mmCIF file of C-alpha atoms in Angstrom:
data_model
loop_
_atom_site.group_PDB
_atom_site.id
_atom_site.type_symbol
_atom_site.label_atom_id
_atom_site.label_comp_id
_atom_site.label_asym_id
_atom_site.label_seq_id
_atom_site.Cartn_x
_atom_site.Cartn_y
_atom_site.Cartn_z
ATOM 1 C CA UNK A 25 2.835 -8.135 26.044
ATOM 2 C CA UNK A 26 -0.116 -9.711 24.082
ATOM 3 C CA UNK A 27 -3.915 -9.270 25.674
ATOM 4 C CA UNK A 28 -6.451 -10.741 24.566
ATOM 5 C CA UNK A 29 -8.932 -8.910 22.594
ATOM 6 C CA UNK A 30 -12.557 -7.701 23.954
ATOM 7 C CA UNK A 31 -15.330 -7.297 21.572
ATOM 8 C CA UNK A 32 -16.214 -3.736 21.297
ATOM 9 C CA UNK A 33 -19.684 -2.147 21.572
ATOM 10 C CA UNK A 34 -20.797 -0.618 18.112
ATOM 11 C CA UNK A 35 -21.690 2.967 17.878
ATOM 12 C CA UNK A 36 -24.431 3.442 15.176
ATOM 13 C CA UNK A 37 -23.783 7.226 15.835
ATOM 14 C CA UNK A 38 -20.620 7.098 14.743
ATOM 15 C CA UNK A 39 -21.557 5.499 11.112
ATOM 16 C CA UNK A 40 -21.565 9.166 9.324
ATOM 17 C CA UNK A 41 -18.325 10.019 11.161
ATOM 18 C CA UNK A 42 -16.864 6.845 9.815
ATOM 19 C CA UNK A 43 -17.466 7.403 6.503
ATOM 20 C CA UNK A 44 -16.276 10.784 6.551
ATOM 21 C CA UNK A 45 -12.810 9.135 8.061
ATOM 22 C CA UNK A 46 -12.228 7.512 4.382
ATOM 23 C CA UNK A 47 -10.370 10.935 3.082
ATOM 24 C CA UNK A 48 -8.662 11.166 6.629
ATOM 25 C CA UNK A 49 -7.534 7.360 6.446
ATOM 26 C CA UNK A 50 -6.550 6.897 3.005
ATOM 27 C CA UNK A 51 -6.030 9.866 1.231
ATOM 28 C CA UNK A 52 -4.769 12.280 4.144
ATOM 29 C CA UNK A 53 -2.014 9.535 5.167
ATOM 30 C CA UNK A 54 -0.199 10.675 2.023
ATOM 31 C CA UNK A 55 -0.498 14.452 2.983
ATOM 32 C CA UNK A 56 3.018 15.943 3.332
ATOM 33 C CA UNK A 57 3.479 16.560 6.897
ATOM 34 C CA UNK A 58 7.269 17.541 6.426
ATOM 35 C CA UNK A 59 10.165 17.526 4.456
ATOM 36 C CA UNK A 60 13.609 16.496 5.393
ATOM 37 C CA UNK A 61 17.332 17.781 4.457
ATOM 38 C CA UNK A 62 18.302 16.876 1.248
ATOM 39 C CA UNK A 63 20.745 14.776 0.143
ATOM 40 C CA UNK A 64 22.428 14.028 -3.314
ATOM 41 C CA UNK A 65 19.834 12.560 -5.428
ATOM 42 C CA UNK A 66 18.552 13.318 -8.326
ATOM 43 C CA UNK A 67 14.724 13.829 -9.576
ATOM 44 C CA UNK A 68 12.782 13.446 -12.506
ATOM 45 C CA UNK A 69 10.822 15.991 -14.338
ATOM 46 C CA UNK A 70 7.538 14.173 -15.524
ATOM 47 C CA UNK A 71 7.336 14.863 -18.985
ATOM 48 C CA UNK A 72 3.685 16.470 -20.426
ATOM 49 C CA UNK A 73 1.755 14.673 -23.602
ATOM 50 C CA UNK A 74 0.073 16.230 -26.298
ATOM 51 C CA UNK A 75 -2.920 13.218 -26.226
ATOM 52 C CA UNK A 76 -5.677 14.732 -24.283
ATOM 53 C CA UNK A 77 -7.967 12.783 -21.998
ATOM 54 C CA UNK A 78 -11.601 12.609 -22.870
ATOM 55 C CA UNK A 79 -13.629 11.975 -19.242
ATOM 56 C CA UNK A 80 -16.810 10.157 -18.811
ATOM 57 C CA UNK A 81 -17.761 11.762 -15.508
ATOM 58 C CA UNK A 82 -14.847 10.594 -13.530
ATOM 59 C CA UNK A 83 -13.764 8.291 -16.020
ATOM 60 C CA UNK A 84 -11.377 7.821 -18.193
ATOM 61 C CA UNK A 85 -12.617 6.519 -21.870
ATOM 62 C CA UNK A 86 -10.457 3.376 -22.486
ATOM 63 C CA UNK A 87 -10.236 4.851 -26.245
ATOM 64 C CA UNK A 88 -7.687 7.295 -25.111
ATOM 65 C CA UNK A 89 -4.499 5.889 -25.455
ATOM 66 C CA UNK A 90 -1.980 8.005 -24.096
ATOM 67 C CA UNK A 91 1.975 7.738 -24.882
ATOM 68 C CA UNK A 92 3.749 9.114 -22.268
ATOM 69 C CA UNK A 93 7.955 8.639 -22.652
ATOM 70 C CA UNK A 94 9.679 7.404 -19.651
ATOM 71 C CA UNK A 95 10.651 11.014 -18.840
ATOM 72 C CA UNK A 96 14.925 11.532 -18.496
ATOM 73 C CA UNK A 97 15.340 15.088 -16.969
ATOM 74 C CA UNK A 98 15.769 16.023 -12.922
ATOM 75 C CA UNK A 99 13.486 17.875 -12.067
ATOM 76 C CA UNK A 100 13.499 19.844 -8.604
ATOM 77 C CA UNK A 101 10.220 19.506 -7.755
ATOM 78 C CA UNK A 102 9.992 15.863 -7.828
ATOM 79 C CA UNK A 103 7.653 15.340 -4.524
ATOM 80 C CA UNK A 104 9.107 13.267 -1.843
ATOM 81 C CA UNK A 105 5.850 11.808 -0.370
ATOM 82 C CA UNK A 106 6.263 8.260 -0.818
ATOM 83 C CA UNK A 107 2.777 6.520 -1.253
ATOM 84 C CA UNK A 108 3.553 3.055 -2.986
ATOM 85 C CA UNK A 109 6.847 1.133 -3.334
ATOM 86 C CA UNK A 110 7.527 -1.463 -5.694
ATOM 87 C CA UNK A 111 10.473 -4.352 -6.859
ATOM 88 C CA UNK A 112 9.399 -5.562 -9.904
ATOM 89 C CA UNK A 113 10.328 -8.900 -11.611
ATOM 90 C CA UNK A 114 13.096 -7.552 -13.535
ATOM 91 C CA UNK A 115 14.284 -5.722 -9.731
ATOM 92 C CA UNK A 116 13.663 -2.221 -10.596
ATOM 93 C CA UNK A 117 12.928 -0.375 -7.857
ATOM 94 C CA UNK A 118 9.809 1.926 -8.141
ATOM 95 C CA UNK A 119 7.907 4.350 -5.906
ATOM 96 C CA UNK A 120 5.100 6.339 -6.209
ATOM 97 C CA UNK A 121 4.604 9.703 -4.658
ATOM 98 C CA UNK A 122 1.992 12.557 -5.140
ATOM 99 C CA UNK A 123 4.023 13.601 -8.597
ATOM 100 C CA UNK A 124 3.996 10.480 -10.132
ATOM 101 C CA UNK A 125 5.607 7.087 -10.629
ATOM 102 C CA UNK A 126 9.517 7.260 -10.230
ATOM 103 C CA UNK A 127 12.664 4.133 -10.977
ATOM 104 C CA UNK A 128 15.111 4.771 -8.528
ATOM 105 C CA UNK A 129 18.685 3.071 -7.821
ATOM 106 C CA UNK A 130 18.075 1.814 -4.375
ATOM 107 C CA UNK A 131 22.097 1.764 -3.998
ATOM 108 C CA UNK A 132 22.298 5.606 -4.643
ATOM 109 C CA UNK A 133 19.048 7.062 -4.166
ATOM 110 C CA UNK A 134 19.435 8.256 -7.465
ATOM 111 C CA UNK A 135 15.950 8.680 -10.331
ATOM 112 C CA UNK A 136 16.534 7.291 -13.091
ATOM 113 C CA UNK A 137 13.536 7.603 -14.715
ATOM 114 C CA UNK A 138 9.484 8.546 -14.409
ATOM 115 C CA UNK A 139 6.560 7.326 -15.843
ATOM 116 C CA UNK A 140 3.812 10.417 -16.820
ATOM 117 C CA UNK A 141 0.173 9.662 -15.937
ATOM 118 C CA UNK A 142 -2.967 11.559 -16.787
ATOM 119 C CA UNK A 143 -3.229 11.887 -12.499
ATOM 120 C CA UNK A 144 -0.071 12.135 -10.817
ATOM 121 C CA UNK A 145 -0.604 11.482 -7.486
ATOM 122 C CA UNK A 146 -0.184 7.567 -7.212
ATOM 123 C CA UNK A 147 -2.053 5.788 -4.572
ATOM 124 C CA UNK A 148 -1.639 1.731 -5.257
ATOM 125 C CA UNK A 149 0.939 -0.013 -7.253
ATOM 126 C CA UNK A 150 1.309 -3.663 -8.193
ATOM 127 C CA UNK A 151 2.994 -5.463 -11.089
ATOM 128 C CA UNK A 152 0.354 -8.524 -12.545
ATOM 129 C CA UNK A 153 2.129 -12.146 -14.265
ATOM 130 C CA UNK A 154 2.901 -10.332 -17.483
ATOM 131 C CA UNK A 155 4.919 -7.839 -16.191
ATOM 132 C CA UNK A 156 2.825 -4.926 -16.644
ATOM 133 C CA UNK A 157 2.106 -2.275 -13.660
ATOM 134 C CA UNK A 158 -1.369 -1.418 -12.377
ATOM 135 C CA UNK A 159 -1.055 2.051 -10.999
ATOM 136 C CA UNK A 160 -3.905 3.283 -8.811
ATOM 137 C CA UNK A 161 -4.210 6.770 -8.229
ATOM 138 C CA UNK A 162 -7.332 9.502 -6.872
ATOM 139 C CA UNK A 163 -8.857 9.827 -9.858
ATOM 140 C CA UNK A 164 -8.509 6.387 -11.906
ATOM 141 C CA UNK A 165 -6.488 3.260 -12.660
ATOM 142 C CA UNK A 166 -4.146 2.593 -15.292
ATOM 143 C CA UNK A 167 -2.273 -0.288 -16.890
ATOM 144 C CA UNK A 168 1.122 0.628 -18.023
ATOM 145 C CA UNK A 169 4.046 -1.013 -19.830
ATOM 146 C CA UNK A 170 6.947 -0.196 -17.670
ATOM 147 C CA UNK A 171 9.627 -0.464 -20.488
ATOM 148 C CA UNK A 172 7.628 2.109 -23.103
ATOM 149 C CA UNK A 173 6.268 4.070 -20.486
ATOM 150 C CA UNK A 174 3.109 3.337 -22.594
ATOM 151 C CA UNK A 175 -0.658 3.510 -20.847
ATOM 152 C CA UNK A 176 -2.199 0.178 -22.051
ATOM 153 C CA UNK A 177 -5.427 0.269 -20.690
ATOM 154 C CA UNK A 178 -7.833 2.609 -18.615
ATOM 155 C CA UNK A 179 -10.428 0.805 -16.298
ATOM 156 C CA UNK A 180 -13.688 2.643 -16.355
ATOM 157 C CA UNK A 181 -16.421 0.158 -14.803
ATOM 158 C CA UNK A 182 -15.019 0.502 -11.459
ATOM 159 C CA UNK A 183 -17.374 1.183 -8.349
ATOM 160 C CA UNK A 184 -15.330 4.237 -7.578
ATOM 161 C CA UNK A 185 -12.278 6.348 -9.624
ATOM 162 C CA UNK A 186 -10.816 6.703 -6.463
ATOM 163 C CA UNK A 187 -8.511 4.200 -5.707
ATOM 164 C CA UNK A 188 -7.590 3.024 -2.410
ATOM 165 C CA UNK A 189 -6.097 -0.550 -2.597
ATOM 166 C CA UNK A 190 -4.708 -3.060 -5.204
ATOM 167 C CA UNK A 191 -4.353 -7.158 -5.043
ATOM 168 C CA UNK A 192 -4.193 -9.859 -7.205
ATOM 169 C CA UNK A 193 -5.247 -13.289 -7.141
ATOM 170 C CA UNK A 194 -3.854 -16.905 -7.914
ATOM 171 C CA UNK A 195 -5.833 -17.199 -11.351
ATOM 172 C CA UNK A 196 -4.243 -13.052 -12.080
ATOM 173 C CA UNK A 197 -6.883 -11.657 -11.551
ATOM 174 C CA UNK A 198 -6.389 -7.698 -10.196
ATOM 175 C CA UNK A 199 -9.267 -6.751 -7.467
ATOM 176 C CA UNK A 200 -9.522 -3.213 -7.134
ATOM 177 C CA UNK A 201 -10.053 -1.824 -3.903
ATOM 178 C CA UNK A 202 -11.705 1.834 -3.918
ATOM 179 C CA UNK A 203 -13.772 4.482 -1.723
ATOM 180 C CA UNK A 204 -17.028 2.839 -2.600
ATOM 181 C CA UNK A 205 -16.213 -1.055 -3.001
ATOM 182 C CA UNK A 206 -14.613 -3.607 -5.037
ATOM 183 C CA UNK A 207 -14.127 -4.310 -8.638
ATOM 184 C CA UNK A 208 -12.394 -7.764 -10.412
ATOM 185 C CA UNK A 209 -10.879 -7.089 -13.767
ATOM 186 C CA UNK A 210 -9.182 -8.993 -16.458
ATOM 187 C CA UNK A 211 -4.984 -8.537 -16.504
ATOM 188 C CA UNK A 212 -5.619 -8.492 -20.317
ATOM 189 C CA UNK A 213 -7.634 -5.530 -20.828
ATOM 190 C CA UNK A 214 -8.740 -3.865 -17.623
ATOM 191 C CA UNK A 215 -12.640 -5.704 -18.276
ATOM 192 C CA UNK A 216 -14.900 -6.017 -15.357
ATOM 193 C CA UNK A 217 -15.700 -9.345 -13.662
ATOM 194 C CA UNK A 218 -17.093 -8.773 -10.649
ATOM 195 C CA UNK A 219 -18.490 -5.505 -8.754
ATOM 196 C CA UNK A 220 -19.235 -5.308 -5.094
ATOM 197 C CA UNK A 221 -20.511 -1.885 -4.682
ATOM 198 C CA UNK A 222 -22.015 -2.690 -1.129
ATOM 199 C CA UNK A 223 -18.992 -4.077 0.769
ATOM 200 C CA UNK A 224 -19.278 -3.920 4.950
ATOM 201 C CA UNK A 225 -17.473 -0.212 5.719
ATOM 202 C CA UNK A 226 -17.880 0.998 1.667
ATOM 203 C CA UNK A 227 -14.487 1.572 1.384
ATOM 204 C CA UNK A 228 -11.815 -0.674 0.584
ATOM 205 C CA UNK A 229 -8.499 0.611 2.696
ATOM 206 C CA UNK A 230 -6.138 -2.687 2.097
ATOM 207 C CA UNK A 231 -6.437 -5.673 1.179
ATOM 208 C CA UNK A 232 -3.735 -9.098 1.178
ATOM 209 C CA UNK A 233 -3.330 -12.532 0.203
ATOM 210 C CA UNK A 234 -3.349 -15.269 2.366
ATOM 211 C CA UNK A 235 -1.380 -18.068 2.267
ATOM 212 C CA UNK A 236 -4.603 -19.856 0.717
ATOM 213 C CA UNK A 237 -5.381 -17.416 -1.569
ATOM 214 C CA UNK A 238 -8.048 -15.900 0.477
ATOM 215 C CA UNK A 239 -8.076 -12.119 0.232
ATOM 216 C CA UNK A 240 -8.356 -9.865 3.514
ATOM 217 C CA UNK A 241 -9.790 -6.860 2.898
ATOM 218 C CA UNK A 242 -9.843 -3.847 5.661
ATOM 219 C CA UNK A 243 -12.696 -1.179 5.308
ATOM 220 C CA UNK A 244 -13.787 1.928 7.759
ATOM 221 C CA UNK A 245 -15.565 -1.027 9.524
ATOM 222 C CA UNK A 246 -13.911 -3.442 10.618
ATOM 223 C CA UNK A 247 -11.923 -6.655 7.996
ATOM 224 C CA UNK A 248 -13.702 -9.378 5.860
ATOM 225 C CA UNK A 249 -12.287 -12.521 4.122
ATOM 226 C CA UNK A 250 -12.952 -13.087 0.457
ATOM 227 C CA UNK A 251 -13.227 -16.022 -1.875
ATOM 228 C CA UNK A 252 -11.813 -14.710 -4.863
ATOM 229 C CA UNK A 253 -12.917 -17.536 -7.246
ATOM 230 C CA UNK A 254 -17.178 -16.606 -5.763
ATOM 231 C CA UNK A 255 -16.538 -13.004 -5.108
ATOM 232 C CA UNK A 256 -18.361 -13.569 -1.605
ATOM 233 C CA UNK A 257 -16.991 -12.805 1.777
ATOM 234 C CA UNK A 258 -16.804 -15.817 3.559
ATOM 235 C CA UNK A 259 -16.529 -14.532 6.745
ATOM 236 C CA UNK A 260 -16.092 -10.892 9.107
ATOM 237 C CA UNK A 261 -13.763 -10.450 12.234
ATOM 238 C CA UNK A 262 -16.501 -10.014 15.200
ATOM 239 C CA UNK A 263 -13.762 -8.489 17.218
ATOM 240 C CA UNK A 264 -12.759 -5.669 14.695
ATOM 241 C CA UNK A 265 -15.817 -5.370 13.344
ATOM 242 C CA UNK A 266 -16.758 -1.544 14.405
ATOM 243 C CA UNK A 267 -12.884 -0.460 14.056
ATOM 244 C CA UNK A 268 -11.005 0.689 11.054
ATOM 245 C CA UNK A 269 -8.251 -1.152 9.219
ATOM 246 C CA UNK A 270 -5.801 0.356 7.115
ATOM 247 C CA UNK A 271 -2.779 -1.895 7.631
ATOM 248 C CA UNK A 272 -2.710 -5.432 7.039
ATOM 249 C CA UNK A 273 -0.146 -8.013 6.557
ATOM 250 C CA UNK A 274 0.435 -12.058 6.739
ATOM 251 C CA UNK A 275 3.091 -13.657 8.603
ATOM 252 C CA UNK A 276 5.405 -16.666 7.469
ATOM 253 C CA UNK A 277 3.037 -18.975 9.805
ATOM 254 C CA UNK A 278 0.014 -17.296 8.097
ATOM 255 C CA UNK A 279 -1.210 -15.274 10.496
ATOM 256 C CA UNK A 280 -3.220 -11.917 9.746
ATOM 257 C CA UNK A 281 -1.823 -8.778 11.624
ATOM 258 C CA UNK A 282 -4.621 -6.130 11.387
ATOM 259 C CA UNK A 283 -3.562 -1.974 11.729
ATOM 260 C CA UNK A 284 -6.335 0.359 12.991
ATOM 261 C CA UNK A 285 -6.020 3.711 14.075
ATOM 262 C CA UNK A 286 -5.121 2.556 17.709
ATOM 263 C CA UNK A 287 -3.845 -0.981 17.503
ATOM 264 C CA UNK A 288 -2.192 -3.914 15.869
ATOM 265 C CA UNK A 289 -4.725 -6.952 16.361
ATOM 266 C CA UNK A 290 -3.755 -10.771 15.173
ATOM 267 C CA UNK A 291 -5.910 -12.813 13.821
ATOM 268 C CA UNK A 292 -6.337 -16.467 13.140
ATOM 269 C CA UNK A 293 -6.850 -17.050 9.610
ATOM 270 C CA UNK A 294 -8.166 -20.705 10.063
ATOM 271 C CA UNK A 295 -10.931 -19.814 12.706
ATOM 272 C CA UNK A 296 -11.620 -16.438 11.886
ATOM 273 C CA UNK A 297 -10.991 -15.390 15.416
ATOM 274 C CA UNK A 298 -9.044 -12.515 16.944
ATOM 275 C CA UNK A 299 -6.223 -14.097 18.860
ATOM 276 C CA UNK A 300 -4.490 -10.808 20.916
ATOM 277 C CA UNK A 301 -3.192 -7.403 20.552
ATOM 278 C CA UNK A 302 0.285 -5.671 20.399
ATOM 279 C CA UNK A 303 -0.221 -3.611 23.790
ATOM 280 C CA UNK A 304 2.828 -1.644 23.497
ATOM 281 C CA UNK A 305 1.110 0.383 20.343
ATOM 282 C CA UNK A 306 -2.004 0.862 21.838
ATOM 283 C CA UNK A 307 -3.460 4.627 21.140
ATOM 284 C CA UNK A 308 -1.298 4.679 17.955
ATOM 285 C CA UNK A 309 -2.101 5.269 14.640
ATOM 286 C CA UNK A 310 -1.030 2.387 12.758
ATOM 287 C CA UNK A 311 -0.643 2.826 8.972
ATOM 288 C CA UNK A 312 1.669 0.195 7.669
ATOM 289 C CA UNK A 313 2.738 -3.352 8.444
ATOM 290 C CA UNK A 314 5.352 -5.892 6.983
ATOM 291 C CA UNK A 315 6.147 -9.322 8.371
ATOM 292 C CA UNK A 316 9.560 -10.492 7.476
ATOM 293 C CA UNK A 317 10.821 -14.353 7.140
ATOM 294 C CA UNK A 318 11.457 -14.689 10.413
ATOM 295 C CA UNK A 319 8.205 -13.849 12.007
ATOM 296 C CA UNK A 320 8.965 -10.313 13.453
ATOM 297 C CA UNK A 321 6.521 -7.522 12.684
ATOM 298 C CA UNK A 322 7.480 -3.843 11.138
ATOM 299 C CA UNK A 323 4.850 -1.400 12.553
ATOM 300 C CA UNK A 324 4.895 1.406 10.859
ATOM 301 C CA UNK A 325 3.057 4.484 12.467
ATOM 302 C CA UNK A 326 1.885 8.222 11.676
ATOM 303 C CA UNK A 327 5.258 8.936 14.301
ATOM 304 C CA UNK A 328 7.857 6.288 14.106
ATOM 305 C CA UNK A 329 8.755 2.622 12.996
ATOM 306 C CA UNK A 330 9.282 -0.053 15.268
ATOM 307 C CA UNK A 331 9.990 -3.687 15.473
ATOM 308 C CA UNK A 332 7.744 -6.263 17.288
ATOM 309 C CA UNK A 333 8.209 -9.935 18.639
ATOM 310 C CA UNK A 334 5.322 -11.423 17.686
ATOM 311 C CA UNK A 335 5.662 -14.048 20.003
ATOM 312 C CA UNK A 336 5.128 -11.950 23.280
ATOM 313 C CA UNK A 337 3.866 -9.196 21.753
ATOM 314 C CA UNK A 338 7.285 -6.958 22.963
ATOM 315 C CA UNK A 339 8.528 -4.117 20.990
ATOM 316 C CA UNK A 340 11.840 -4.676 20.696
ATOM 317 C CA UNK A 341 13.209 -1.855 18.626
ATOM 318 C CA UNK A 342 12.458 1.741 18.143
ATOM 319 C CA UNK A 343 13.848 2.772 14.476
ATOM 320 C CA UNK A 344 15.846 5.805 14.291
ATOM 321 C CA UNK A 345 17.013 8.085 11.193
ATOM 322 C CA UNK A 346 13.624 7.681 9.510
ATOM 323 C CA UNK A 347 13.370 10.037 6.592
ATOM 324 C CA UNK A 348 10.152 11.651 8.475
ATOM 325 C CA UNK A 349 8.486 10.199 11.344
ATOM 326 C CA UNK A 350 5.247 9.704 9.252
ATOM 327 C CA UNK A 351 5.876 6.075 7.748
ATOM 328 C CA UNK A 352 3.411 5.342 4.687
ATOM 329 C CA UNK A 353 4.273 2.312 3.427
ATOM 330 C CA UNK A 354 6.560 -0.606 4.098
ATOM 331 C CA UNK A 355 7.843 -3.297 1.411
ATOM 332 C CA UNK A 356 10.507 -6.136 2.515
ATOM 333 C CA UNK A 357 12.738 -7.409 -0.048
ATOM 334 C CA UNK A 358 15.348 -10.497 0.594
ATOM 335 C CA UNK A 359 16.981 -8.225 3.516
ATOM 336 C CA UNK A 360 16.033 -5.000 3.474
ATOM 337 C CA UNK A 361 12.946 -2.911 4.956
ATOM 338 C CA UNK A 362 11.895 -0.016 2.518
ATOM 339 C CA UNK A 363 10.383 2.578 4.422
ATOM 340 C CA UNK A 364 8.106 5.044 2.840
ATOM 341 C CA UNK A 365 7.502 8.317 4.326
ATOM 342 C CA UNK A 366 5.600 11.345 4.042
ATOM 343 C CA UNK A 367 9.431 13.041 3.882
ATOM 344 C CA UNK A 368 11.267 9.938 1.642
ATOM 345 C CA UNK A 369 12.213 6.672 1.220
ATOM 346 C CA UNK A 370 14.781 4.886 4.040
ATOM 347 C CA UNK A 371 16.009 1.244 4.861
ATOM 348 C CA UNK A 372 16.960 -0.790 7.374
ATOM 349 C CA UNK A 373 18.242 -4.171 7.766
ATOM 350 C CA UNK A 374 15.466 -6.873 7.934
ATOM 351 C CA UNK A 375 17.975 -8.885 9.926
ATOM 352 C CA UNK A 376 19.419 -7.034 12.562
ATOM 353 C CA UNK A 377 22.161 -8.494 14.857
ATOM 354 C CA UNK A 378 21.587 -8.745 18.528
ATOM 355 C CA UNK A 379 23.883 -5.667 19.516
ATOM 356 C CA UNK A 380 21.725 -3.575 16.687
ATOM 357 C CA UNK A 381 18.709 -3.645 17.619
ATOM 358 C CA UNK A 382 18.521 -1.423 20.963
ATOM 359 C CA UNK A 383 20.012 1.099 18.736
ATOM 360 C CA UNK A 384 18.501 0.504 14.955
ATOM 361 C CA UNK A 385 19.139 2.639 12.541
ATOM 362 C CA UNK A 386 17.492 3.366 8.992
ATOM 363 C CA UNK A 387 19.806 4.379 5.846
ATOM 364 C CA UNK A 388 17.694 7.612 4.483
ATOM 365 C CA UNK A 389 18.022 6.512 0.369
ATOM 366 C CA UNK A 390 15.489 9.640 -1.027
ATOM 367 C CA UNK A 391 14.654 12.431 0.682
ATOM 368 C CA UNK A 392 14.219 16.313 -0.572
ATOM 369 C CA UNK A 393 14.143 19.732 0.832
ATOM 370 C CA UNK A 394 11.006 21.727 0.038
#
C-alpha cells in the first residue's frame, strides 16, 4: 500500500558520512558480487592501441585521438558486470560492463563485437541525435562513432573525470552528471556550456527527462529539478531532501518515481511535492527503476526485481531466474525488460499475462562463470 510521506529531520552529522557514500552508491553498485553458470555465449577480447594517452591530471587531452577497431575475437575474460545498457537507433543492442563496451544479439546472447576505450570500466551510456555514443566511465568521457569504433572527442572541462550519470536535452545538449557536479557540453565537439560545480549533495547519481523537458537530477542529498535552457534548479523535493537518490524514472502520466537506499518515493512533477511511498520496499536498497507503457513500475534492488502497481502501491510480482540477485540497471524496449546485473544481462516480458505474474520468470541472455 501507498503512505504518505513524512518529512525527515536532517542530520548535519551525517554530511561527511554522506559524501563518503558517493563510492558506495555509485561506483560500488557495479562491484561484482557474484557470478552465475555459464551459458553458450560468446565474448569479446577488447583489442589494445598503439596511440597513447597524454593526461592532464585526470584528463584526457582532446588532441589524442585514439583509433580503436571494433574488436572481433572472444575473449574469456569478457566481465559480466553489467553497468549500462543501450538500443540504439539503428537497434543494436549494447552494454557496458567493467571491461568495456560490448554489441550483443539480444536473441542469442551472443558478442558480436567491442568497442576499446582508454578506461574500460563503463559507467553511463547514451546515444545523442547524430547517432554517436557518449560513454561515461571512472576516469573520463568519450564520444565514439559506433560504426568505426573511432573515439571522436574527449571532454576535459568537466567538474569531475568521474562519471556518474548521463542525459540529454530537447535542444541535444548532453549534461554530464559526475562525483563533484554538473557539466553541459556541445554534441558537436564535447565543448563546455555550463558548469555547476556546487550542486545540493555534490554528486550527481541520476538524472531523467521529464515529460517537459525538465531534468531530475538525484544527488547524496536528496533530488532537484533543472531548467536546462538557464542551467538553474528550479526547485528541491523538501521530503527527500536529506536522503539519497540513485534511481529515478518517469511514468507514462509523468510522474517521478525516486530510488533511495530504503525506498521508492513518487513525486508530483507539477507541484514539486512528494505524493507517497511504495511500502512493500521499505528498508531496501533500491538501485534501478523503469516504468513501462502501462504505468507499472520495475524496482530493481541490490537482491531481487520486482513489479509494482503503482496505483495502490502493491507489489505484485517477485522476478525469478535473475542472472544475479544484484540488479544494476534496467532499460524497457517495445516489450521487453533488460535486466542488468552484477552476474549478466536477463529479460522478462514487459507485458505479462494474468496467470504469469505470481510466477514471473526472467530469460538469463549473458551471463559467465568466473
Amino acid at each position: 500500500m501507498f503512505a504518505a510521506p513524512k518529512t525527515p529531520k536532517l542530520n548535519v552529522s551525517n554530511a561527511i558520512t554522506k559524501i563518503g557514500l558517493a563510492l558506495a552508491v555509485n561506483i560500488a553498485s557495479w562491484l561484482a558480487l557474484s557470478y552465475s553458470s555459464t551459458n553458450n555465449a560468446q565474448a569479446i577480447n577488447i583489442k589494445s592501441t598503439n596511440n597513447e594517452l597524454v593526461k592532464q591530471g585526470n584528463l584526457l587531452s582532446p588532441s589524442t585521438r585514439v583509433n580503436s577497431p571494433i574488436a572481433n575475437r572472444p575473449s574469456s575474460s569478457f566481465d559480466g558486470r553489467i553497468s549500462a545498457t543501450l538500443i540504439d537507433s539503428r537497434d543494436r543492442f549494447w552494454v557496458g560492463t567493467w571491461q568495456g563496451l560490448i554489441q550483443l544479439d539480444p536473441r542469442t546472447g551472443r558478442a558480436i563485437s567491442s568497442i576499446s576505450l582508454p578506461n574500460s570500466t563503463v559507467t553511463a551510456l547514451l546515444e545523442d541525435n547524430r547517432g554517436y555514443f557518449w560513454v561515461g566511465t571512472t576516469s573520463g568521457l568519450y564520444q565514439i562513432s559506433p560504426n568505426s569504433g573511432k573515439i571522436e572527442n574527449i571532454a576535459i572541462q568537466l567538474s569531475s573525470s568521474r562519471i556518474l550519470s548521463l542525459a540529454m536535452d530537447r535542444a541535444g545538449f548532453i549534461w554530464v552528471g559526475t562525483d563533484q557536479g554538473i557539466t553541459r557540453i556541445s554534441p558537436y565537439n564535447a565543448e563546455t556550456y555550463a558548469r555547476m560545480p556546487n550542486i545540493p549533495g555534490t554528486a550527481a547519481n541520476v538524472m531523467q527527462v521529464d515529460h517537459a523537458g525538465n531534468i531530475w537530477v538525484g544527488t547524496l542529498d536528496g533530488l532537484f529539478k533543472l531548467n536546462p535552457g538557464t542551467a538553474k534548479i528550479t526547485a528541491r523535493i523538501p521530503f527527500v531532501s536529506g536522503q539519497i537518490v540513485q534511481a529515478l524514472a518517469v511514468d507514462p502520466s509523468g510522474k517521478i518515481w525516486a530510488g533511495t537506499p530504503r525506498n521508492v518515493i513518487e513525486i508530483n512533477p507539477k507541484t514539486n511535492k512528494a505524493i507517497a511511498r511504495v511500502n512493500p520496499v521499505t528498508g531496501r536498497d533500491i538501485v534501478a527503476l523503469a516504468s513501462d507503457k502501462t504505468g507499472e513500475l520495475w524496482i530493481g534492488m541490490r537482491d531481487g526485481l520486482v513489479l509494482a502497481n503503482t496505483y495502490n502501491g502493491e507489489i505484485t510480482s517477485f522476478i525469478n531466474n535473475l542472472p544475479n540477485s544484484s540488479v544494476l540497471n534496467l532499460l524497457i524496449s517495445d516489450r521487453e525488460v533488460w535486466i542488468g546485473t552484477s552476474g549478466g544481462l536477463g529479460k522478462i516480458n514487459a507485458k505479462l499475462k494474468t496467470s504469469q505474474i505470481p510466477n514471473a520468470t526472467a530469460t538469463v541472455v549473458y551471463t559467465i562463470q568466473k
